[in-house]
CSV table of C-alpha atoms and ligand atoms in Angstrom, one decimal:
chain,number,residue,atom,x,y,z
A,1,MET,CA,-31.1,63.8,168.8
A,2,PRO,CA,-28.7,63.8,165.9
A,3,GLN,CA,-28.0,60.4,164.2
A,4,ALA,CA,-24.8,60.4,166.8
A,5,VAL,CA,-23.5,61.9,170.2
A,6,VAL,CA,-20.0,61.7,171.2
A,7,ILE,CA,-19.3,62.4,174.8
A,8,ILE,CA,-15.8,63.1,175.9
A,9,GLY,CA,-14.7,64.2,179.4
A,10,VAL,CA,-13.0,67.4,179.1
A,11,GLN,CA,-10.9,67.5,182.4
A,12,TRP,CA,-8.9,64.7,184.1
A,13,GLY,CA,-11.5,61.9,184.0
A,14,ASP,CA,-14.4,61.4,186.6
A,15,GLU,CA,-16.5,64.3,185.2
A,16,GLY,CA,-19.7,61.9,185.6
A,17,LYS,CA,-19.8,61.0,181.8
A,18,GLY,CA,-21.6,57.8,182.7
A,19,LYS,CA,-24.6,59.7,184.1
A,20,ILE,CA,-24.5,61.8,180.5
A,21,VAL,CA,-24.1,58.7,178.6
A,22,ASP,CA,-27.0,57.1,180.4
A,23,TYR,CA,-29.1,60.2,179.7
A,24,TYR,CA,-28.5,60.3,175.9
A,25,SER,CA,-28.5,56.4,175.5
A,26,SER,CA,-32.3,56.1,176.1
A,27,SER,CA,-32.7,57.3,172.5
A,28,ALA,CA,-29.5,55.5,171.1
A,29,GLU,CA,-29.6,52.1,169.3
A,30,ILE,CA,-25.8,51.4,169.9
A,31,VAL,CA,-23.5,52.8,172.6
A,32,ALA,CA,-19.7,52.4,171.7
A,33,ARG,CA,-16.7,52.7,173.5
A,34,PHE,CA,-13.5,53.5,171.5
A,35,GLN,CA,-10.6,53.7,173.9
A,36,GLY,CA,-9.1,53.1,177.3
A,37,GLY,CA,-10.1,50.1,179.4
A,38,ASN,CA,-11.4,49.0,182.6
A,39,ASN,CA,-9.3,51.8,184.2
A,40,ALA,CA,-12.7,53.9,183.6
A,41,GLY,CA,-15.4,53.3,185.9
A,42,HIS,CA,-19.1,54.5,185.5
A,43,THR,CA,-21.3,54.8,188.4
A,44,LEU,CA,-25.0,54.7,187.2
A,45,VAL,CA,-28.0,54.8,189.6
A,46,VAL,CA,-31.2,54.0,188.2
A,47,GLU,CA,-34.2,53.7,190.4
A,48,GLY,CA,-32.2,54.1,193.5
A,49,LYS,CA,-29.8,51.1,192.4
A,50,GLN,CA,-26.2,51.6,191.8
A,51,THR,CA,-24.4,49.8,189.2
A,52,ILE,CA,-20.6,50.4,188.5
A,53,LEU,CA,-19.3,49.4,185.0
A,54,HIS,CA,-15.6,49.5,183.8
A,55,LEU,CA,-15.6,48.1,180.5
A,56,ILE,CA,-19.2,47.5,179.0
A,57,PRO,CA,-20.7,50.7,178.0
A,58,SER,CA,-23.4,51.9,180.5
A,59,GLY,CA,-26.1,51.9,177.6
A,60,ILE,CA,-26.4,48.1,178.3
A,61,LEU,CA,-29.0,49.0,181.1
A,62,HIS,CA,-31.2,50.1,178.5
A,63,PRO,CA,-32.6,46.8,177.0
A,64,HIS,CA,-33.1,48.1,173.4
A,65,THR,CA,-29.3,49.1,173.0
A,66,ALA,CA,-26.3,47.0,171.6
A,67,CYS,CA,-23.1,47.9,173.2
A,68,ALA,CA,-19.8,47.8,171.2
A,69,ILE,CA,-16.3,47.8,172.4
A,70,GLY,CA,-14.0,48.8,169.4
A,71,SER,CA,-10.5,48.0,168.5
A,72,GLY,CA,-9.1,51.0,170.5
A,73,VAL,CA,-10.1,49.5,173.6
A,74,VAL,CA,-7.7,47.1,175.5
A,75,VAL,CA,-9.7,44.3,177.1
A,76,ASP,CA,-9.1,42.6,180.2
A,77,PRO,CA,-11.2,39.5,179.5
A,78,GLU,CA,-11.5,38.2,183.0
A,79,ASN,CA,-13.0,41.6,183.9
A,80,LEU,CA,-15.4,41.7,181.1
A,81,LEU,CA,-16.8,38.3,181.9
A,82,LYS,CA,-17.1,39.3,185.5
A,83,GLU,CA,-19.1,42.3,184.3
A,84,VAL,CA,-21.2,40.1,182.1
A,85,GLU,CA,-22.0,37.9,185.2
A,86,VAL,CA,-22.9,40.8,187.5
A,87,LEU,CA,-25.5,42.0,184.5
A,88,ARG,CA,-26.8,38.3,183.9
A,89,GLN,CA,-27.5,38.1,187.8
A,90,ALA,CA,-29.1,41.6,187.6
A,91,GLY,CA,-31.6,40.4,184.9
A,92,VAL,CA,-30.2,42.4,181.9
A,93,PRO,CA,-31.5,40.5,178.9
A,94,ASP,CA,-29.9,39.1,175.8
A,95,LEU,CA,-26.2,39.9,176.5
A,96,GLU,CA,-24.7,37.6,173.9
A,97,ASN,CA,-26.4,39.5,171.2
A,98,ARG,CA,-26.1,43.0,172.6
A,99,ILE,CA,-22.3,43.1,173.5
A,100,TRP,CA,-20.2,43.4,170.4
A,101,LEU,CA,-16.5,42.9,171.3
A,102,SER,CA,-14.1,43.6,168.5
A,103,ASP,CA,-11.9,40.8,167.4
A,104,ARG,CA,-9.1,43.3,166.9
A,105,CYS,CA,-9.1,44.6,170.6
A,106,HIS,CA,-5.8,44.0,172.4
A,107,LEU,CA,-6.1,41.7,175.4
A,108,ILE,CA,-4.8,42.9,178.9
A,109,VAL,CA,-3.5,39.8,180.5
A,110,ASP,CA,-1.9,38.7,183.8
A,111,TYR,CA,1.7,40.1,183.0
A,112,HIS,CA,0.4,43.3,181.9
A,113,LYS,CA,-1.3,44.0,185.4
A,114,HIS,CA,2.0,42.4,187.2
A,115,LEU,CA,4.2,44.9,185.3
A,116,ASP,CA,1.9,47.8,186.1
A,117,ALA,CA,1.7,47.2,189.6
A,118,ALA,CA,5.4,46.4,189.7
A,119,ARG,CA,6.3,49.7,188.0
A,120,GLU,CA,4.0,51.8,190.6
A,121,SER,CA,5.5,50.3,193.5
A,122,ARG,CA,8.7,52.0,192.7
A,123,LYS,CA,9.0,55.6,193.6
A,124,ALA,CA,10.8,56.9,190.4
A,125,GLY,CA,8.4,57.4,187.4
A,126,LYS,CA,5.4,56.7,189.4
A,127,ILE,CA,2.3,58.0,187.4
A,128,GLY,CA,-0.3,56.8,190.0
A,129,THR,CA,-2.0,54.6,187.3
A,130,THR,CA,-5.1,52.4,188.2
A,131,LYS,CA,-2.8,49.2,187.9
A,132,ARG,CA,-5.0,47.5,185.5
A,133,GLY,CA,-2.4,46.7,183.0
A,134,ILE,CA,-3.6,49.6,180.6
A,135,GLY,CA,0.0,51.1,179.8
A,136,PRO,CA,1.9,47.8,179.4
A,137,ALA,CA,-1.3,46.4,177.1
A,138,TYR,CA,-0.9,49.6,174.9
A,139,GLU,CA,2.6,49.4,175.0
A,140,ASP,CA,2.7,45.8,173.5
A,141,ARG,CA,0.2,46.9,170.8
A,142,ALA,CA,2.6,49.7,169.6
A,143,ALA,CA,5.5,47.3,169.8
A,144,ARG,CA,3.6,45.0,167.7
A,145,ARG,CA,3.7,42.0,170.2
A,146,GLY,CA,0.4,42.2,171.7
A,147,LEU,CA,-2.1,39.4,171.9
A,148,ARG,CA,-5.6,40.3,170.3
A,149,VAL,CA,-9.0,38.9,171.1
A,150,SER,CA,-8.9,37.1,167.8
A,151,ASP,CA,-5.7,35.3,168.8
A,152,LEU,CA,-7.5,33.5,171.5
A,153,PHE,CA,-9.2,31.4,168.7
A,154,HIS,CA,-6.1,30.2,166.9
A,155,GLU,CA,-4.2,28.0,169.4
A,156,LYS,CA,-0.9,27.8,167.5
A,157,LEU,CA,-0.4,31.3,166.9
A,158,PHE,CA,-1.6,32.3,170.5
A,159,GLU,CA,1.4,29.9,171.7
A,160,GLU,CA,4.0,31.2,169.6
A,161,ARG,CA,3.3,34.8,170.3
A,162,LEU,CA,2.9,34.1,174.2
A,163,LYS,CA,6.1,32.0,174.1
A,164,ALA,CA,8.0,34.9,172.8
A,165,ASN,CA,6.4,37.4,175.0
A,166,LEU,CA,6.8,35.5,178.1
A,167,GLU,CA,10.4,35.0,177.7
A,168,GLU,CA,10.9,38.7,178.0
A,169,LYS,CA,8.1,39.3,180.5
A,170,ASN,CA,9.4,37.0,182.8
A,171,PHE,CA,12.9,38.1,182.5
A,172,LEU,CA,11.4,41.7,183.4
A,173,LEU,CA,9.2,40.5,186.3
A,174,GLU,CA,11.7,38.2,187.7
A,175,LYS,CA,15.0,39.8,187.3
A,176,TYR,CA,14.2,43.4,187.1
A,177,TYR,CA,11.3,43.8,189.4
A,178,GLY,CA,11.7,40.9,191.7
A,179,VAL,CA,8.1,39.5,191.5
A,180,PRO,CA,7.0,35.9,190.4
A,181,PRO,CA,7.2,35.1,186.7
A,182,VAL,CA,4.0,33.8,184.9
A,183,ASN,CA,3.7,30.0,184.0
A,184,MET,CA,3.2,29.5,180.5
A,185,GLU,CA,1.0,26.2,180.8
A,186,GLU,CA,-1.3,27.7,183.7
A,187,PHE,CA,-1.6,30.8,181.5
A,188,GLN,CA,-2.4,28.8,178.3
A,189,SER,CA,-5.2,26.8,180.0
A,190,LYS,CA,-6.7,29.7,181.9
A,191,TYR,CA,-7.0,31.9,178.6
A,192,ARG,CA,-8.2,28.9,176.6
A,193,GLU,CA,-11.3,28.7,179.0
A,194,ILE,CA,-11.8,32.5,179.0
A,195,GLY,CA,-11.6,32.4,174.8
A,196,LYS,CA,-14.5,29.8,175.3
A,197,LYS,CA,-16.5,32.0,177.3
A,198,LEU,CA,-15.7,35.1,175.3
A,199,LYS,CA,-16.7,33.6,171.8
A,200,PRO,CA,-20.4,34.5,171.9
A,201,PHE,CA,-19.5,38.2,172.2
A,202,VAL,CA,-16.6,38.6,169.5
A,203,LYS,CA,-17.7,40.2,166.5
A,204,ASP,CA,-16.5,42.4,163.4
A,205,VAL,CA,-17.2,45.6,165.2
A,206,SER,CA,-16.0,47.8,162.4
A,207,ARG,CA,-18.3,46.2,160.1
A,208,LEU,CA,-21.4,46.3,162.3
A,209,MET,CA,-20.6,50.0,163.0
A,210,ALA,CA,-20.3,51.0,159.2
A,211,ASP,CA,-23.4,49.1,158.4
A,212,SER,CA,-25.3,50.6,161.3
A,213,ILE,CA,-24.1,54.2,160.4
A,214,ALA,CA,-25.2,53.7,156.8
A,215,GLU,CA,-28.7,52.5,158.0
A,216,GLY,CA,-29.2,55.7,159.9
A,217,LYS,CA,-29.2,54.0,163.4
A,218,LYS,CA,-28.7,56.2,166.3
A,219,ILE,CA,-25.3,55.8,167.9
A,220,LEU,CA,-23.8,57.0,171.1
A,221,TYR,CA,-20.0,57.2,171.6
A,222,GLU,CA,-18.7,56.8,175.1
A,223,GLY,CA,-15.4,58.3,175.9
A,224,ALA,CA,-13.2,57.4,179.0
A,225,GLN,CA,-10.9,59.4,180.8
A,226,GLY,CA,-10.8,63.0,180.0
A,227,VAL,CA,-8.9,65.3,177.4
A,228,LEU,CA,-6.3,66.3,180.1
A,229,LEU,CA,-5.4,62.5,180.2
A,230,ASP,CA,-4.8,62.2,176.4
A,231,MET,CA,-1.5,60.6,175.7
A,232,ASP,CA,-0.5,63.6,173.6
A,233,TYR,CA,-2.5,66.5,174.6
A,234,GLY,CA,-2.8,65.6,178.3
A,235,THR,CA,-0.4,66.6,181.2
A,236,TYR,CA,2.2,64.0,179.8
A,237,PRO,CA,3.6,61.8,181.4
A,238,TYR,CA,0.8,62.0,183.8
A,239,VAL,CA,-1.7,60.8,181.3
A,240,THR,CA,-3.2,57.6,180.2
A,241,SER,CA,-2.0,55.5,177.4
A,242,SER,CA,-4.7,56.2,174.7
A,243,HIS,CA,-6.1,59.1,173.0
A,244,THR,CA,-9.2,60.6,174.7
A,245,LEU,CA,-10.0,63.0,172.0
A,246,PRO,CA,-13.2,62.7,169.9
A,247,SER,CA,-11.0,61.9,166.8
A,248,GLN,CA,-10.6,58.7,168.5
A,249,ALA,CA,-14.1,57.7,168.1
A,250,ALA,CA,-13.5,56.7,164.5
A,251,LEU,CA,-10.1,55.2,164.6
A,252,GLY,CA,-11.3,53.1,167.8
A,253,LEU,CA,-14.2,51.6,166.1
A,254,GLY,CA,-13.1,51.4,162.6
A,255,ALA,CA,-15.8,53.4,161.0
A,256,ARG,CA,-16.2,57.0,160.5
A,257,VAL,CA,-18.6,58.9,162.9
A,258,PRO,CA,-21.9,60.2,161.0
A,259,VAL,CA,-21.9,63.6,159.3
A,260,ASP,CA,-24.9,64.5,161.8
A,261,THR,CA,-22.9,64.2,165.0
A,262,LEU,CA,-23.1,66.2,168.1
A,263,PHE,CA,-20.0,66.3,170.3
A,264,VAL,CA,-20.5,67.0,173.9
A,265,GLY,CA,-17.8,67.7,176.5
A,266,VAL,CA,-18.7,66.9,180.1
A,267,ILE,CA,-17.3,68.9,182.8
A,268,LYS,CA,-17.7,69.1,186.6
A,269,ALA,CA,-18.6,72.3,188.1
A,270,TYR,CA,-15.4,72.2,190.0
A,271,SER,CA,-12.2,70.0,189.2
A,272,THR,CA,-10.8,66.7,190.5
A,273,ARG,CA,-7.6,64.6,189.6
A,274,VAL,CA,-6.9,61.0,190.7
A,275,GLY,CA,-3.1,59.9,190.7
A,276,GLU,CA,0.1,61.9,190.3
A,277,GLY,CA,0.6,65.0,188.0
A,278,PRO,CA,0.1,68.8,188.1
A,279,PHE,CA,-3.2,70.2,189.2
A,280,PRO,CA,-3.0,74.1,189.3
A,281,THR,CA,-6.4,74.8,191.3
A,282,GLU,CA,-6.1,71.9,193.6
A,283,LEU,CA,-7.2,72.9,197.3
A,284,LYS,CA,-5.2,71.1,200.0
A,285,ASP,CA,-7.3,72.7,202.8
A,286,ALA,CA,-10.8,72.4,204.4
A,287,MET,CA,-12.6,73.4,201.1
A,288,GLY,CA,-10.8,70.7,199.3
A,289,ASP,CA,-12.1,68.3,201.8
A,290,ARG,CA,-15.5,69.5,201.7
A,291,LEU,CA,-15.7,69.1,197.9
A,292,ARG,CA,-14.3,65.5,198.4
A,293,GLU,CA,-16.7,64.6,201.1
A,294,THR,CA,-19.8,66.4,199.6
A,295,GLY,CA,-19.0,65.2,195.9
A,296,HIS,CA,-18.3,61.6,197.1
A,297,GLU,CA,-14.9,61.9,195.2
A,298,PHE,CA,-13.7,58.6,195.8
A,299,GLY,CA,-12.5,56.4,192.6
A,300,ALA,CA,-15.2,54.2,191.1
A,301,THR,CA,-12.2,51.8,190.0
A,302,THR,CA,-9.7,52.1,192.8
A,303,GLY,CA,-11.5,53.7,195.7
A,304,ARG,CA,-8.5,56.2,195.8
A,305,PRO,CA,-9.6,59.7,197.3
A,306,ARG,CA,-9.6,62.2,194.4
A,307,ARG,CA,-7.7,65.5,194.7
A,308,CYS,CA,-10.3,68.3,194.5
A,309,GLY,CA,-9.9,72.0,193.5
A,310,TRP,CA,-11.8,75.2,191.9
A,311,LEU,CA,-12.9,75.2,188.4
A,312,ASP,CA,-9.9,75.6,186.2
A,313,LEU,CA,-11.4,77.4,182.8
A,314,VAL,CA,-7.8,77.7,181.5
A,315,ALA,CA,-7.5,74.0,181.4
A,316,VAL,CA,-11.2,73.7,180.2
A,317,LYS,CA,-10.7,76.1,177.4
A,318,TYR,CA,-7.4,74.4,176.4
A,319,ALA,CA,-9.1,70.9,176.2
A,320,LEU,CA,-12.1,72.4,174.3
A,321,ARG,CA,-9.6,73.9,171.6
A,322,VAL,CA,-7.6,70.6,171.3
A,323,SER,CA,-10.8,68.6,171.0
A,324,GLY,CA,-12.8,71.1,169.0
A,325,ILE,CA,-15.9,70.7,171.3
A,326,LYS,CA,-18.3,73.4,171.5
A,327,ASN,CA,-21.1,71.8,173.5
A,328,LEU,CA,-21.0,71.2,177.2
A,329,ALA,CA,-22.7,69.1,179.9
A,330,ILE,CA,-22.0,70.3,183.4
A,331,THR,CA,-22.2,67.9,186.3
A,332,LYS,CA,-22.0,67.9,190.2
A,333,SER,CA,-23.2,71.5,190.4
A,334,ASP,CA,-25.1,70.6,193.4
A,335,VAL,CA,-22.2,69.8,195.4
A,336,LEU,CA,-21.4,73.4,195.3
A,337,SER,CA,-24.6,74.5,197.1
A,338,GLY,CA,-24.1,76.3,200.2
A,339,ILE,CA,-20.6,77.7,199.6
A,340,SER,CA,-20.9,81.6,199.8
A,341,GLU,CA,-18.1,82.6,197.2
A,342,LEU,CA,-16.7,80.4,194.4
A,343,LYS,CA,-13.4,80.8,192.7
A,344,VAL,CA,-13.0,80.0,189.2
A,345,CYS,CA,-9.5,80.0,187.4
A,346,THR,CA,-9.4,82.0,184.5
A,347,ALA,CA,-5.6,82.7,183.6
A,348,TYR,CA,-2.2,81.4,185.0
A,349,GLU,CA,0.6,83.3,186.2
A,350,LEU,CA,4.0,81.8,185.1
A,351,ASP,CA,7.3,83.5,186.1
A,352,GLY,CA,5.6,86.9,186.4
A,353,LYS,CA,3.7,86.4,183.2
A,354,THR,CA,0.0,86.0,182.9
A,355,ILE,CA,-0.7,83.2,180.2
A,356,ASP,CA,-4.1,81.7,179.2
A,357,THR,CA,-3.2,78.2,178.2
A,358,LEU,CA,-1.7,75.0,179.3
A,359,PRO,CA,2.2,74.9,179.1
A,360,ALA,CA,3.4,71.5,177.6
A,361,ASP,CA,5.9,70.7,180.1
A,362,THR,CA,5.2,69.5,183.7
A,363,ASP,CA,7.8,71.6,185.1
A,364,SER,CA,6.0,75.0,183.9
A,365,LEU,CA,2.7,73.4,184.6
A,366,ASN,CA,3.7,72.7,188.3
A,367,ARG,CA,5.0,76.3,188.8
A,368,VAL,CA,1.8,78.0,187.3
A,369,LYS,CA,-0.3,80.1,189.9
A,370,PRO,CA,-4.0,80.2,189.3
A,371,ILE,CA,-5.3,83.7,188.8
A,372,TYR,CA,-9.2,83.4,190.0
A,373,GLU,CA,-12.2,85.3,189.7
A,374,THR,CA,-14.7,85.4,192.7
A,375,VAL,CA,-18.2,84.7,192.1
A,376,PRO,CA,-21.0,84.6,194.4
A,377,GLY,CA,-22.4,81.1,195.3
A,378,TRP,CA,-25.9,79.8,195.8
A,379,GLN,CA,-27.4,78.4,199.1
A,380,GLU,CA,-30.3,76.5,197.8
A,381,PRO,CA,-29.9,72.8,197.1
A,382,LEU,CA,-30.3,71.8,193.4
A,383,THR,CA,-31.1,68.3,193.5
A,384,GLU,CA,-35.0,68.4,193.3
A,385,ILE,CA,-34.9,71.0,190.6
A,386,ARG,CA,-35.9,70.0,187.0
A,387,LYS,CA,-36.6,73.1,185.3
A,388,TYR,CA,-34.0,76.0,184.4
A,389,ASP,CA,-36.3,78.7,185.5
A,390,GLU,CA,-36.5,77.3,188.9
A,391,LEU,CA,-32.5,77.5,189.4
A,392,PRO,CA,-31.1,79.9,192.1
A,393,GLN,CA,-30.0,83.2,190.0
A,394,ASN,CA,-26.4,82.8,191.2
A,395,PHE,CA,-26.5,79.6,189.9
A,396,LYS,CA,-27.6,80.5,186.3
A,397,ASN,CA,-24.9,83.3,186.5
A,398,TYR,CA,-22.2,80.8,187.3
A,399,LEU,CA,-23.4,78.9,184.0
A,400,LYS,CA,-23.2,82.2,182.0
A,401,PHE,CA,-19.9,82.9,183.3
A,402,ILE,CA,-18.7,79.2,182.1
A,403,GLU,CA,-20.4,80.2,178.7
A,404,THR,CA,-18.7,83.4,178.2
A,405,GLN,CA,-15.3,82.5,179.3
A,406,THR,CA,-15.3,79.3,177.3
A,407,GLY,CA,-17.4,80.3,174.2
A,408,ALA,CA,-18.9,76.7,174.3
A,409,ARG,CA,-22.6,76.4,174.9
A,410,ILE,CA,-24.1,74.5,178.0
A,411,ASN,CA,-26.5,71.7,176.7
A,412,LEU,CA,-27.3,69.7,180.0
A,413,LEU,CA,-27.1,70.2,183.4
A,414,SER,CA,-27.1,67.3,186.1
A,415,THR,CA,-28.0,68.0,189.4
A,416,GLY,CA,-27.6,64.6,191.1
A,417,ALA,CA,-26.6,60.9,190.6
A,418,GLY,CA,-30.1,59.6,189.7
A,419,ARG,CA,-31.1,59.0,185.9
A,420,GLU,CA,-33.9,61.8,186.7
A,421,GLN,CA,-31.7,64.4,187.7
A,422,VAL,CA,-31.2,66.1,184.6
A,423,ILE,CA,-32.2,69.4,183.2
A,424,ASP,CA,-32.0,69.9,179.3
A,425,LEU,CA,-31.0,73.2,178.7
A,426,LYS,CA,-31.4,73.4,175.0
A,427,LYS,CA,-34.6,75.2,175.2
A,428,ALA,CA,-33.6,77.6,178.1
A,429,PHE,CA,-30.6,79.3,176.4
B,501,IMP,P1,-3.7,54.3,183.8
B,501,IMP,O1,-4.9,54.8,182.8
B,501,IMP,O2,-4.4,53.3,184.6
B,501,IMP,O3,-2.5,53.9,183.2
B,501,IMP,O4,-3.6,55.5,184.4
B,501,IMP,C1,-3.0,56.7,184.1
B,501,IMP,C2,-3.5,58.2,184.8
B,501,IMP,O5,-4.7,58.1,184.5
B,501,IMP,C3,-3.5,58.0,186.2
B,501,IMP,O6,-3.5,59.2,186.8
B,501,IMP,C4,-5.0,57.5,186.6
B,501,IMP,O7,-5.6,58.0,187.9
B,501,IMP,C5,-5.8,58.1,185.5
B,501,IMP,N1,-6.9,57.4,185.2
B,501,IMP,C6,-7.1,56.5,184.4
B,501,IMP,N2,-8.4,56.3,184.2
B,501,IMP,C7,-9.1,56.9,184.9
B,501,IMP,C8,-10.5,57.5,184.7
B,501,IMP,O8,-11.5,56.6,184.4
B,501,IMP,N3,-10.8,58.4,185.6
B,501,IMP,C9,-10.0,59.3,186.2
B,501,IMP,N4,-8.5,59.1,186.1
B,501,IMP,C10,-8.2,57.8,185.3
């Protein structure tokens, strides 16, 4: 393993990054998150036991790793403490020392969640968010009125900032959205208690990261969501409120990434998307239902059914270009076993013209028609296969097709949810 690996989703999130992170984190000393919040959901299956984490990096299940949550992450402290409790109950050791929560993280508090839910309940401007308060918390950060983790330990400052915030938030909640306001005293006492419980985890993450990098420690950076949900380079406005590109790894942790860093993009062997927004290869037919059922395509965070479609290499190539990624991990190929012919989108048609990239505006993106190449599928199940040579020839051809089209190299293959269901292709290609 190089000194560091950055793992990024290359589609609309839910690519199975948690599983790939888990694979690499067996040799990592630090696993770090640098953006997003508990809108993410990583499902891990270790020795048949399923754990779903939303905020704490999945590396926590390896007892030797430290897990950093950098300043680029928005933190719902209630959610974080709940995850800590679940891990504690499961016997995961030494959590206070192993979880590094940046004192610079912005907090997601009650009014952010209420505002997110109130906005989403209106028809106009609905994004289909996870209603976890992510957008409103990032808005406050940009508007310089956010509450940060460090503020929890300065009561007077916390009170002053809260007072100013509540005046505006309660006006919006009550008068604009017609939902109950937040009570200042109840809020203060709730977050005072939360602060006490959170304290052992709070650290200067930027410094810890810089020191660890200088000491040559092995680091795994865990991206959340995917490039096509990036605030600028995704399908705006149907995006999340953070940057999901690999360059955010340095910004969101307050330390440059090591020179010897491998950037890995994770793609699903087909496409999915949750929430609203353009999705050129979406299948609203029996094949879409088949992918959803076989692939268990229901959100780990909200339980919402995911929209499913064929692999869209126009979108993937665009995402690889804006993120600079040249190495891929492919997940959920096992879901495609038994389909006689597979379609892969290699170009779009827009107003009678063939285009090979993602237009910036949703109007065009909603109108593009996918141009497909049809490739033969494979009948054999993949879940028990551990060696490249034993894979069905048509599946190997599918991988080659992805490599040729994207110019990227496939490093890793996941053939099921379990930790052991991985084929490392480094030696195969
Ligand atoms: P938000 O991040 O909750 O504001 O949601 C904005 C958009 O990003 C919505 O379409 C969500 O469904 C999507 N989204 C956010 N987090 C994830 C994720 O972890 N996986 C997939 N989609 C996500």
